[in-house]
Short mmCIF file of C-alpha atoms in Angstrom, two decimals:
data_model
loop_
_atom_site.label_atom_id
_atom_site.label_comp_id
_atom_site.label_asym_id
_atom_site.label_seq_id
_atom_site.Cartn_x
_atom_site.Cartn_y
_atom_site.Cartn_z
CA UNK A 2 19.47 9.33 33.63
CA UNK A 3 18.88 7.35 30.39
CA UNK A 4 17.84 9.46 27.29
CA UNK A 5 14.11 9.25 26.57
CA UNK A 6 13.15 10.50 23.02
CA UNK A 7 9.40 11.04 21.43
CA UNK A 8 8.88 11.73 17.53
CA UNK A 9 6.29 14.91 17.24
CA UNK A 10 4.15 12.82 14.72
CA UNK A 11 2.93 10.73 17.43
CA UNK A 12 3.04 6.88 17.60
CA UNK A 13 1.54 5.00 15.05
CA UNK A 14 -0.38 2.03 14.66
CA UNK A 15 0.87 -1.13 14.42
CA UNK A 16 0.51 -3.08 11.30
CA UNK A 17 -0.88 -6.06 11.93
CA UNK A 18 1.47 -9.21 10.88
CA UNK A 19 1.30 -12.82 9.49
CA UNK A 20 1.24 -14.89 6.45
CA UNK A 21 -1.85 -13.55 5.36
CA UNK A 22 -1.37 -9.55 6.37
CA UNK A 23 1.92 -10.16 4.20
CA UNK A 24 0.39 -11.24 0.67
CA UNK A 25 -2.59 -9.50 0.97
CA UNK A 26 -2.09 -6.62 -1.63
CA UNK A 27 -2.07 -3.26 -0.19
CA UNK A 28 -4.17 -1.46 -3.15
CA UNK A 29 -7.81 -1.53 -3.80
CA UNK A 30 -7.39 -2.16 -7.42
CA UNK A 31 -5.27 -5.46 -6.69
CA UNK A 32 -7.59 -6.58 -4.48
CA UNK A 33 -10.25 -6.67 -6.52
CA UNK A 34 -7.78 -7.55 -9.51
CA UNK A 35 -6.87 -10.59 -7.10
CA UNK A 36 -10.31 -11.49 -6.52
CA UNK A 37 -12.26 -10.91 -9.91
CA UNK A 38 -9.02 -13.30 -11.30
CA UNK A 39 -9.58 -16.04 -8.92
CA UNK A 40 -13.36 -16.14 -9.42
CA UNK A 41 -12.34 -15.88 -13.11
CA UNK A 42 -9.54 -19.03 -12.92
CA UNK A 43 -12.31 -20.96 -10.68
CA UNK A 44 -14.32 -20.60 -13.34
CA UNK A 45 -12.33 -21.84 -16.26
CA UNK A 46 -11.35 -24.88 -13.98
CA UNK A 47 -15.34 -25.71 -13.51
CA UNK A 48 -15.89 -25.09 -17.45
CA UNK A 49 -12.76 -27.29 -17.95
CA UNK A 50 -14.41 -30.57 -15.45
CA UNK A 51 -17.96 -30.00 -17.02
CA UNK A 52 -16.99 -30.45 -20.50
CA UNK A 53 -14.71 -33.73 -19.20
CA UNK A 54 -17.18 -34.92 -17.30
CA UNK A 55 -20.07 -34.33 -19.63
CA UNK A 56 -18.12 -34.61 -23.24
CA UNK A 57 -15.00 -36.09 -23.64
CA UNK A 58 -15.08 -38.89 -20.72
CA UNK A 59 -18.25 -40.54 -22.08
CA UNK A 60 -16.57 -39.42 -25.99
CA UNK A 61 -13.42 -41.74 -24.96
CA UNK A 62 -15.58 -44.52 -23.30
CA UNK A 63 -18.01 -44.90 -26.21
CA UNK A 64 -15.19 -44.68 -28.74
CA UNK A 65 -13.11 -47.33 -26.42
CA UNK A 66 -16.22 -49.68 -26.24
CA UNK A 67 -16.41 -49.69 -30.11
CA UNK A 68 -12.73 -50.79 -30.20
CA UNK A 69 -12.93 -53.22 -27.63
CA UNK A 70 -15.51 -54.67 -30.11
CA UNK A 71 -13.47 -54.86 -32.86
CA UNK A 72 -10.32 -56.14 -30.46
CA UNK A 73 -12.61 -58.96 -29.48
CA UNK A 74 -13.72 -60.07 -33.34
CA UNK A 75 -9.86 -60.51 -33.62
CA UNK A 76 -9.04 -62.22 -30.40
CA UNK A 77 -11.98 -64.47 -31.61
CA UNK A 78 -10.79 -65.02 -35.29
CA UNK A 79 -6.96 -66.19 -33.77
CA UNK A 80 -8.65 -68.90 -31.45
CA UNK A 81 -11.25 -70.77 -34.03
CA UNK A 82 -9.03 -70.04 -36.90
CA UNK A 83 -11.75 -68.47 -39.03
CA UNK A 84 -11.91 -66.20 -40.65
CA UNK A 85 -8.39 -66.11 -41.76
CA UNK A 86 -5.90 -63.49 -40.60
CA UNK A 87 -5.87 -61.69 -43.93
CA UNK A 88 -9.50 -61.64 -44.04
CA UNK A 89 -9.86 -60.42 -40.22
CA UNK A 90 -6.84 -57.84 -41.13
CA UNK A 91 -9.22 -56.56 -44.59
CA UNK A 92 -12.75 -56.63 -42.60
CA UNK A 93 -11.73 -54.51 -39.66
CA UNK A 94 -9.48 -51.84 -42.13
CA UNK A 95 -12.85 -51.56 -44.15
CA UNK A 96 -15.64 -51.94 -41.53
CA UNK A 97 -13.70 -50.23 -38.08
CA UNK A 98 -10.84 -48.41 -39.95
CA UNK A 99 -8.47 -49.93 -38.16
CA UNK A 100 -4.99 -51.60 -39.31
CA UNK A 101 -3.49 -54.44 -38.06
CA UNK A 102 0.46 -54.59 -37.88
CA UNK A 103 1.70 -58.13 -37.36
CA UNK A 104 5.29 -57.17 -38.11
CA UNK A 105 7.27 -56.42 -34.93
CA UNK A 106 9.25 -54.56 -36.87
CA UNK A 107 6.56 -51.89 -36.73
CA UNK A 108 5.26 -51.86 -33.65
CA UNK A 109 5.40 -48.37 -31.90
CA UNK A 110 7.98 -47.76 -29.22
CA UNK A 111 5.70 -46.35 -26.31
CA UNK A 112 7.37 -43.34 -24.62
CA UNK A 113 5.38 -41.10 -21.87
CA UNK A 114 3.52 -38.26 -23.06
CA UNK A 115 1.74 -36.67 -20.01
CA UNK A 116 -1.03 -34.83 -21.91
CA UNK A 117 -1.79 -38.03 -23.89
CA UNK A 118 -1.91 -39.97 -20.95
CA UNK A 119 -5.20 -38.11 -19.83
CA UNK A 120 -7.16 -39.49 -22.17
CA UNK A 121 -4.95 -43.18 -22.85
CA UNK A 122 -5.43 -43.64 -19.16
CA UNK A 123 -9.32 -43.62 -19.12
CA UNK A 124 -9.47 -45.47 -22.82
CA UNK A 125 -7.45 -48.12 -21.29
CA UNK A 126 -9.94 -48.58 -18.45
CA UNK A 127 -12.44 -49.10 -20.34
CA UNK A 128 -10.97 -51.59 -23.01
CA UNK A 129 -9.74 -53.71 -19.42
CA UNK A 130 -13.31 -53.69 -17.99
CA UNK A 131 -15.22 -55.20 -21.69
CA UNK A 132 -12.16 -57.59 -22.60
CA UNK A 133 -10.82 -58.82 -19.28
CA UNK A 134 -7.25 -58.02 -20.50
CA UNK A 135 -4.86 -54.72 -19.81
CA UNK A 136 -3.79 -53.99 -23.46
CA UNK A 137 -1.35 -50.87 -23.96
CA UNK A 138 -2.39 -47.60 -25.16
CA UNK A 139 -0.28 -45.72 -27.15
CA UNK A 140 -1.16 -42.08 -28.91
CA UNK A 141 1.33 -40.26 -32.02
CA UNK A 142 0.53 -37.11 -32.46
CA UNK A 143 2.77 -37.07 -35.90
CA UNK A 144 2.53 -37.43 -38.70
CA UNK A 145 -0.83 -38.24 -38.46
CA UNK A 146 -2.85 -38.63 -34.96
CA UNK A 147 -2.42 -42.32 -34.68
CA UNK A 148 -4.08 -44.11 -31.36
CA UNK A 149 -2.26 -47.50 -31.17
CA UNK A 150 -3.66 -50.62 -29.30
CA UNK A 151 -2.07 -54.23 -28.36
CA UNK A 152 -4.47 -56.63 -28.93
CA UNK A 153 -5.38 -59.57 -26.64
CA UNK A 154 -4.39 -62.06 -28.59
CA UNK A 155 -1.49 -64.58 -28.01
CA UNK A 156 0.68 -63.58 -30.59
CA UNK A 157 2.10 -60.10 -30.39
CA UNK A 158 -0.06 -58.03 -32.74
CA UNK A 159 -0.91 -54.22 -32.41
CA UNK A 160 -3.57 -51.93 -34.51
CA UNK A 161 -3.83 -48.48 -35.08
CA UNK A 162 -6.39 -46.22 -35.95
CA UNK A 163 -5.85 -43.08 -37.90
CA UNK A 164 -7.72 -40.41 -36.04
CA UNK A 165 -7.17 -38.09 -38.85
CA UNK A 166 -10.40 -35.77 -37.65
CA UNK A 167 -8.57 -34.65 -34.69
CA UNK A 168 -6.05 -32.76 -36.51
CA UNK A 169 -8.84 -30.51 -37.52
CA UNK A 170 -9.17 -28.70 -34.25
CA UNK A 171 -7.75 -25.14 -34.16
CA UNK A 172 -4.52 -24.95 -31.39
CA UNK A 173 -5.63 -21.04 -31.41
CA UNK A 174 -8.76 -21.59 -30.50
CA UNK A 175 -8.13 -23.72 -27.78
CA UNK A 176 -5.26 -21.98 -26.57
CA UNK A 177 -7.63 -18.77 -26.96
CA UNK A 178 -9.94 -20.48 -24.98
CA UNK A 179 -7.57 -21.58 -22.40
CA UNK A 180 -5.24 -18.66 -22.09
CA UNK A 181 -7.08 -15.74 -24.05
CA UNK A 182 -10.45 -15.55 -21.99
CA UNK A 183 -8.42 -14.98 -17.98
CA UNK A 184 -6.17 -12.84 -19.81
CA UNK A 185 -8.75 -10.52 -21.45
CA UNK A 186 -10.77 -10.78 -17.99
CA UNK A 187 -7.39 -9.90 -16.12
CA UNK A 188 -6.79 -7.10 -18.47
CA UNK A 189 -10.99 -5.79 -18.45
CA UNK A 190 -10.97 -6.13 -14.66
CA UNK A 191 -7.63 -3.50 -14.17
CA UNK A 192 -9.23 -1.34 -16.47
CA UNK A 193 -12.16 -0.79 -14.16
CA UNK A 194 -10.63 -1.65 -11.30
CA UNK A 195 -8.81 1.90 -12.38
CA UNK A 196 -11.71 3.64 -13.18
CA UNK A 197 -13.00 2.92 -9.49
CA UNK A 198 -9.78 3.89 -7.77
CA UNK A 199 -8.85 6.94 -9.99
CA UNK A 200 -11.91 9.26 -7.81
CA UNK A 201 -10.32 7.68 -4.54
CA UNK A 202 -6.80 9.35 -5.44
CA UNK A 203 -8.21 12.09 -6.27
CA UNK A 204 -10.60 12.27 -3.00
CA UNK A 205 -6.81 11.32 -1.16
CA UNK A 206 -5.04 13.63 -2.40
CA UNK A 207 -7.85 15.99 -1.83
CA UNK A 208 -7.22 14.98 1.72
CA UNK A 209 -3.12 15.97 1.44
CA UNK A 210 -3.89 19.40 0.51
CA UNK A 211 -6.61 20.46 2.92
CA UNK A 212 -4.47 18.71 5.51
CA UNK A 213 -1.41 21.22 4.17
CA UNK A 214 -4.16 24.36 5.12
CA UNK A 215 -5.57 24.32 1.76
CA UNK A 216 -9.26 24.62 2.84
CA UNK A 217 -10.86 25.75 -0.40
CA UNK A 218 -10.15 23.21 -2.25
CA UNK A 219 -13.16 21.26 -4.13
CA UNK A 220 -13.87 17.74 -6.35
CA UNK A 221 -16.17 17.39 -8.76
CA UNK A 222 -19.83 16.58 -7.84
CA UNK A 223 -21.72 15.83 -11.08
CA UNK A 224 -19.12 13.42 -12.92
CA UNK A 225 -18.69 10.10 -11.86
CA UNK A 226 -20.40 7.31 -10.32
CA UNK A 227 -23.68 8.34 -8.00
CA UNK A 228 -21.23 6.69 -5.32
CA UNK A 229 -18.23 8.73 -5.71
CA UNK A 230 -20.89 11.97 -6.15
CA UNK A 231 -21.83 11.09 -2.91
CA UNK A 232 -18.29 11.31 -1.57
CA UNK A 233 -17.23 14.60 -3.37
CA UNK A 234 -20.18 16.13 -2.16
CA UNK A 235 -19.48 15.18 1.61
CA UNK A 236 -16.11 15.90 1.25
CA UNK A 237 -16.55 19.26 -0.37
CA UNK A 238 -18.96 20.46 2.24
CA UNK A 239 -16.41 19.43 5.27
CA UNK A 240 -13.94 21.65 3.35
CA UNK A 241 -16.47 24.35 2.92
CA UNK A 242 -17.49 23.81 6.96
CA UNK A 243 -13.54 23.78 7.55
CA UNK A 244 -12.94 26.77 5.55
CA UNK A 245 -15.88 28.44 7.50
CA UNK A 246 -14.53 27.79 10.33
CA UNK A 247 -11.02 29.34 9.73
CA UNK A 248 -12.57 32.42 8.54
CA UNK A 249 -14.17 32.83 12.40
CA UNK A 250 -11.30 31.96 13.47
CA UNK A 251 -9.30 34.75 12.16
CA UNK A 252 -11.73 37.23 12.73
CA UNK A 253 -11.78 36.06 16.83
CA UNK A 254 -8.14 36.52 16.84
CA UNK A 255 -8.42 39.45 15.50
CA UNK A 256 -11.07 40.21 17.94
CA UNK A 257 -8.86 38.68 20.87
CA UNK A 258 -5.95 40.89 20.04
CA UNK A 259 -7.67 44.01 19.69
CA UNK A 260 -10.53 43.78 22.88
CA UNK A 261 -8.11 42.58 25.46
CA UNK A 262 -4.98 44.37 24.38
CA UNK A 263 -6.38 47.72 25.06
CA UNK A 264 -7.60 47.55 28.67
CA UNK A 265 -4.16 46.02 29.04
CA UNK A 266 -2.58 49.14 27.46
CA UNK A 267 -4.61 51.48 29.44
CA UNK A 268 -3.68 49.53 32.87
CA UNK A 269 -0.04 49.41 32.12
CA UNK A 270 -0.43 53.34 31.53
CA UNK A 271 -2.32 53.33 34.97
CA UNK A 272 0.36 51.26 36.59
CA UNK A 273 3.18 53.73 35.34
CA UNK A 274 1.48 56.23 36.91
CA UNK A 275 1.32 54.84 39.82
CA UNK A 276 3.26 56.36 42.73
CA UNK A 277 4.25 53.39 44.45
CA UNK A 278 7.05 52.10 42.11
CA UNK A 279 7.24 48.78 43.87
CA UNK A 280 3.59 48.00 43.29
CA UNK A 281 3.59 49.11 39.55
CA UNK A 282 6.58 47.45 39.18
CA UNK A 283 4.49 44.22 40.03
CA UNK A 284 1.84 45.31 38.38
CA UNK A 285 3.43 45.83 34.87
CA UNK A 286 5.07 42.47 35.10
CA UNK A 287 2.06 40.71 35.49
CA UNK A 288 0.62 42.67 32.61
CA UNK A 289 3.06 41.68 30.35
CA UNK A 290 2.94 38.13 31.55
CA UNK A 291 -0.65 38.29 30.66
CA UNK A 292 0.33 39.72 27.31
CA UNK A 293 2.89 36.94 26.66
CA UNK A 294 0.18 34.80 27.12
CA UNK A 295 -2.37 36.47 25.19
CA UNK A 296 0.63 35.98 22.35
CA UNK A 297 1.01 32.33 22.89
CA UNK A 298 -2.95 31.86 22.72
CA UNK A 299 -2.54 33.47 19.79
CA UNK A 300 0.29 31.41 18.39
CA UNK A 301 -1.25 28.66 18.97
CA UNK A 302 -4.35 29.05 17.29
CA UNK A 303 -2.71 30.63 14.45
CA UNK A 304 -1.08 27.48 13.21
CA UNK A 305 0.97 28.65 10.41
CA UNK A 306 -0.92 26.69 7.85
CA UNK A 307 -1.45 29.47 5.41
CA UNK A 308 2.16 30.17 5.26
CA UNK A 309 3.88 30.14 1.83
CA UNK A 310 7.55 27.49 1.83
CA UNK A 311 10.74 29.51 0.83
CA UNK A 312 14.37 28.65 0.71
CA UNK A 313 15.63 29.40 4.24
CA UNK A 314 19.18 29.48 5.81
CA UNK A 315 18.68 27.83 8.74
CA UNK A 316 21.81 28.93 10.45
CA UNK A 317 21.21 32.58 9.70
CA UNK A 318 17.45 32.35 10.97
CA UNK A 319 18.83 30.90 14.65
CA UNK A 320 21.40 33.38 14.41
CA UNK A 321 18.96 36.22 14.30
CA UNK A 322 16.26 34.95 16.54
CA UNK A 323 19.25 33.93 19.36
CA UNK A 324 20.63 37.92 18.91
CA UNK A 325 17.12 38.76 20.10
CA UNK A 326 17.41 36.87 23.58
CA UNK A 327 21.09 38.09 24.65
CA UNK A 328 20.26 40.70 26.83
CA UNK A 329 18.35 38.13 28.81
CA UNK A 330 19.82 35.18 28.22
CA UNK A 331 23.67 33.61 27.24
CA UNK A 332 22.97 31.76 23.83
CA UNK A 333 26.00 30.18 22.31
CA UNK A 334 25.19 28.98 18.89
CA UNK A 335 27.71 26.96 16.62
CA UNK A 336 26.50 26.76 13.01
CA UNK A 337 26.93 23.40 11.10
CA UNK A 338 27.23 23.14 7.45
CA UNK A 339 23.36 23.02 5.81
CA UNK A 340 21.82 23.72 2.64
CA UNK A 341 18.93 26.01 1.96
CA UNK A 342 15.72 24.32 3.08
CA UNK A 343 11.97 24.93 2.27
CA UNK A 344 10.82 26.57 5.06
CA UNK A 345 8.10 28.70 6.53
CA UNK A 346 10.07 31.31 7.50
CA UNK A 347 7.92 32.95 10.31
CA UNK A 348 6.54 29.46 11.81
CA UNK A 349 10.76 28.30 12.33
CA UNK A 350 11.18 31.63 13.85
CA UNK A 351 8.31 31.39 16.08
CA UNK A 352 9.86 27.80 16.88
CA UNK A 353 13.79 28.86 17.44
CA UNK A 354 12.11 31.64 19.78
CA UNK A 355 9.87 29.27 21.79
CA UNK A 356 12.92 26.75 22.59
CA UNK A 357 14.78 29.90 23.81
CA UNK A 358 11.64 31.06 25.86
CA UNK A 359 11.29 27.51 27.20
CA UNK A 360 14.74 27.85 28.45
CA UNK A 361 14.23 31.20 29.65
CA UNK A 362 11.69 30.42 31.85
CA UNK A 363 12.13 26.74 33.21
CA UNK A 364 15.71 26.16 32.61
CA UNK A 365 19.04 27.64 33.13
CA UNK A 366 22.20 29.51 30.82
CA UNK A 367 24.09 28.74 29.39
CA UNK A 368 21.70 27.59 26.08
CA UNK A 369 23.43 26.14 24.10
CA UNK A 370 22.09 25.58 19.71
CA UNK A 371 24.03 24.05 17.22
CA UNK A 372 23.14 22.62 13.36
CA UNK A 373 24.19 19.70 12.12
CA UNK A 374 23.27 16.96 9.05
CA UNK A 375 22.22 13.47 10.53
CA UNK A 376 21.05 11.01 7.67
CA UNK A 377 18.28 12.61 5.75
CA UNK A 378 17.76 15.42 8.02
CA UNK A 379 18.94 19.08 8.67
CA UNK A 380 19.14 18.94 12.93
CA UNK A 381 19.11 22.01 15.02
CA UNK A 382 19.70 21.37 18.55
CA UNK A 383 19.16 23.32 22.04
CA UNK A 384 20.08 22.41 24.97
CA UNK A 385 19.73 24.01 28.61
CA UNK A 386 21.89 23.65 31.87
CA UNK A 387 18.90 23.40 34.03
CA UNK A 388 16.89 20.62 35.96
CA UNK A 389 15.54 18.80 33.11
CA UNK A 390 12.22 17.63 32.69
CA UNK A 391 10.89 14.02 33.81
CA UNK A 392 11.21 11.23 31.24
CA UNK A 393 7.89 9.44 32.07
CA UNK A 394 5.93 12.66 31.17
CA UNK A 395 7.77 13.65 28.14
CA UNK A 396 5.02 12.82 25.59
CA UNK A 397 2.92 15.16 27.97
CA UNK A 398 4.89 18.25 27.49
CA UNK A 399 4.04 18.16 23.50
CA UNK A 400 0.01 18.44 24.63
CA UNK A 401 -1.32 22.39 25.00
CA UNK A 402 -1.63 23.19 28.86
CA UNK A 403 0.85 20.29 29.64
CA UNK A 404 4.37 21.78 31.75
CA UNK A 405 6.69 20.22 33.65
CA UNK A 406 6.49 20.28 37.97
CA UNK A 407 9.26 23.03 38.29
CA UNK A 408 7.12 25.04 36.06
CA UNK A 409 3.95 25.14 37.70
CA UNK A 410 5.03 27.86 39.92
CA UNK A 411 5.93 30.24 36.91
CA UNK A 412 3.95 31.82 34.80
CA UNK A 413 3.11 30.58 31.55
CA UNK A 414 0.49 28.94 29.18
CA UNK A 415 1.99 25.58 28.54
CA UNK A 416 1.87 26.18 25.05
CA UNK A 417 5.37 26.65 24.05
CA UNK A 418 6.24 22.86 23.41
CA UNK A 419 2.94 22.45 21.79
CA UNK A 420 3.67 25.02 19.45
CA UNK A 421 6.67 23.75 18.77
CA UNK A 422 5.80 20.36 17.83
CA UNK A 423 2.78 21.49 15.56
CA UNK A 424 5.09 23.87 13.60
CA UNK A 425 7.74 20.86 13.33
CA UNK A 426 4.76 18.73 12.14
CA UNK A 427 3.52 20.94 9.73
CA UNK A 428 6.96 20.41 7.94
CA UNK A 429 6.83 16.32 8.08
CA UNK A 430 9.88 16.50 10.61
CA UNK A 431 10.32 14.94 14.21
CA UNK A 432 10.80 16.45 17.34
CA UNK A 433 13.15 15.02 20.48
CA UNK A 434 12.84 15.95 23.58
CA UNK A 435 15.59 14.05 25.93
CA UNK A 436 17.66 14.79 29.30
CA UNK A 437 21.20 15.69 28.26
CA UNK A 438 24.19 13.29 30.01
CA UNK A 439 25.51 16.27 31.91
CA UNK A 440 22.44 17.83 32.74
CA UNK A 441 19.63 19.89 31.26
CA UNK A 442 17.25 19.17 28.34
CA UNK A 443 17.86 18.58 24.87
CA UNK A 444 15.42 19.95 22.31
CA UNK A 445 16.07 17.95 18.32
CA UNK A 446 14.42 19.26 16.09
CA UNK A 447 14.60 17.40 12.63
CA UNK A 448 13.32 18.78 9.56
CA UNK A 449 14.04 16.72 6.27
CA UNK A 450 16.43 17.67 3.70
CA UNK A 451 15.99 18.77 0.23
CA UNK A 452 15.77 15.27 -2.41
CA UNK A 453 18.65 16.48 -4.25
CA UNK A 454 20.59 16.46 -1.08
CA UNK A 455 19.38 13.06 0.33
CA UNK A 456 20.37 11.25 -3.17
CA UNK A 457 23.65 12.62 -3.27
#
């Protein structure tokens, strides 16, 4: 029979998968960081186009119109001779402020400049469309912003024009601009995007504690956002409800144990009395099979919660509870090597004593328990030499009222297992239940280790 095995936390969701579920940050504040930053970036790259579109483009075309002006005067001067090419040379360095270098010697040596090339590009254009010819654009950014043209004329000649006003532009500002605004935004956006998430962890780990049995405990309802008010309030009067609740609770059980114990008591007196033994035999055992029960009701409802954690010696605590059970049952326990663990004491007692019961009543000796250390948990282990339980309806045996087919003839509440797996819950661990190779089930129970002990 192959080994069937079913965690006592229940199976979880699945997480749903691609591209998208990958990069999509888990946290609310990145999220919104995420999304605040791309509406900011969209917006810098729209302010960016409008001021192209609307400023510099028609800045460059107007400016490269005016040149192409001046570019035609000389193109004009070389072919009818006149004026003459010092006089051409003076009127467009006093008129359009531009120089014309005649001396190969000093003609620039072009090399690619990306950034320049932006605005080059588009000047070019221009000066192609107004003066049928594709002269080279050329932009030095030192000494002195220079823009550098090749004029259409047949002899090599280039001018330049000293575009000394661009130097007064601030880099800071512009990089300010650029770089300072998204980054600021960024930075204003994860400082609220805090502020909105800091009331969630609180409200979650709110949550943790009244999950841990911690029903009294309260947020803040007049602080805060009318949103998150809201919240605390809702949440603080489930815990009150909750809290409520657990008080009836207690008081039923104490209710339960106390109204039906005593007509029990007084028929197990009657019973004794009896003078046929083999009837009050019968009779007491069914009494105290209806007391058993009454305990596991109990149990059940009393989950535990309230319990305070101390250090607990595992091996010592199976020890004692498996001395209690060996006048009715042969329990051979081998003790492995474990640390102290944080424990509720009573709860893992209740739990060691349950597996033995289970054993007791649907299995067969000898029981075998042993402790061991598997990975980053402390394992204690039972296992029976009886029948075993079906794999297909293992997940069913963890559910109160759920037992196995060879146990619906016997008495019992069906609790046990349930019982079991709530208490290993309650202390984050897992819970196996499996058929053993040779026969009989196999109770794991898993319960983590201390941190010191899983980092060594």
């Amino acid at each position: 029979m192959s080994l069937t095995g079913i965690a006592a936390s229940g199976p979880r969701p699945r997480r749903k998968s691609g591209l998208l579920q990958w990069l999509k940050p888990r946290s609310s504040a990145m999220r919104t960081t995420l999304v605040i930053g791309i509406v900011v970036l969209a917006s810098q790259v729209l302010s960016i186009a409008f001021f192209w579109q609307n400023l510099y483009l028609p800045e460059i075309r107007q400016h490269a119109h005016t040149s192409a002006l001046k570019l035609a005067l000389l193109r004009d001067a070389e072919l009818s001779g006149t004026p003459v090419a010092g006089e051409i040379d003076e009127d467009l360095l006093r008129f359009g402020n531009m120089i014309v270098v005649r001396d190969p010697s000093q003609f620039p040596k072009p090399r690619d400049k990306w950034f320049a090339e932006i605005f080059t590009d588009h000047f070019q254009k221009q000066l192609r469309r107004e003066l049928d010819h594709r002269p080279q654009v050329y932009f030095e950014f030192k000494p002195v912003p220079t823009l550098w043209i090749s004029a259409p004329t047949e002899t090599p000649i280039w001018v330049r024009e000293e575009l000394s006003f661009i130097q007064q532009y601030s880099p800071g500002i512009i990089i300010g601009w650029v770089l300072g605004v998204p980054l600021l935004a960024i930075i204003a956006i994860v400082i609220l995007a805090r502020q909105l998430n800091r009331p969630l962890k609180r409200l979650q780990l709110a949550a943790i504690r009244v999950g841990r049995g911690l029903h009294s405990t309260q947020l803040e309802e007049y602080s805060g956002p009318t949103e998150i008010r809201a919240v605390n309030r809702a949440f603080n009067q489930m815990t009150r409800q909750i809290h409520q609740a657990e008080r009836e609770r207690t008081v039923m059980l104490a209710g339960i144990s106390h109204d039906l114990r005593t007509p029990l008591t007084r028929l197990r007196l009657t019973a004794e009395m009896m003078s046929d033994r083999e009837l009050a035999e019968g009779m007491v055992t069914d009494i105290e099979d209806m007391d058993a029960i009454l305990d596991q009701f109990i149990a059940f409802m009393r989950d535990g919660s309230e319990e305070k954690r101390e250090p607990v010696d595992l091996n010592l605590l199976a020890q004692e509870v498996a001395q209690q059970f060996e006048h009715q049952l042969d329990v051979r326990f081998s003790a492995g090597a474990l640390p102290l663990l944080s424990l509720r004491k009573l709860s893992l007692k209740r739990l060691i004593g349950n597996m033995l019961q289970n054993a007791l009543r649907y299995g067969a000796g000898p029981v075998e328990m042993w402790t061991d250390i598997s990975g980053p948990h402390a394992c204690l282990h039972c296992r029976d030499h009886g029948p075993g339980i079906d794999p297909g309806r293992i997940g069913e045996l963890m559910q109160p009222f759920r037992r196995g087919d060879q146990a619906r003839s016997s008495q019992g509440s069906g609790l046990g297992l349930a019982i079991v797996a709530r208490i290993v819950q309650q202390h984050h661990g897992q819970l196996v239940l499996d058929n053993h190779p040779q026969g009989g089930l196999h109770i794991t129970v898993r319960l983590p280790l201390p941190r010191t002990r899983q980092n060594a």
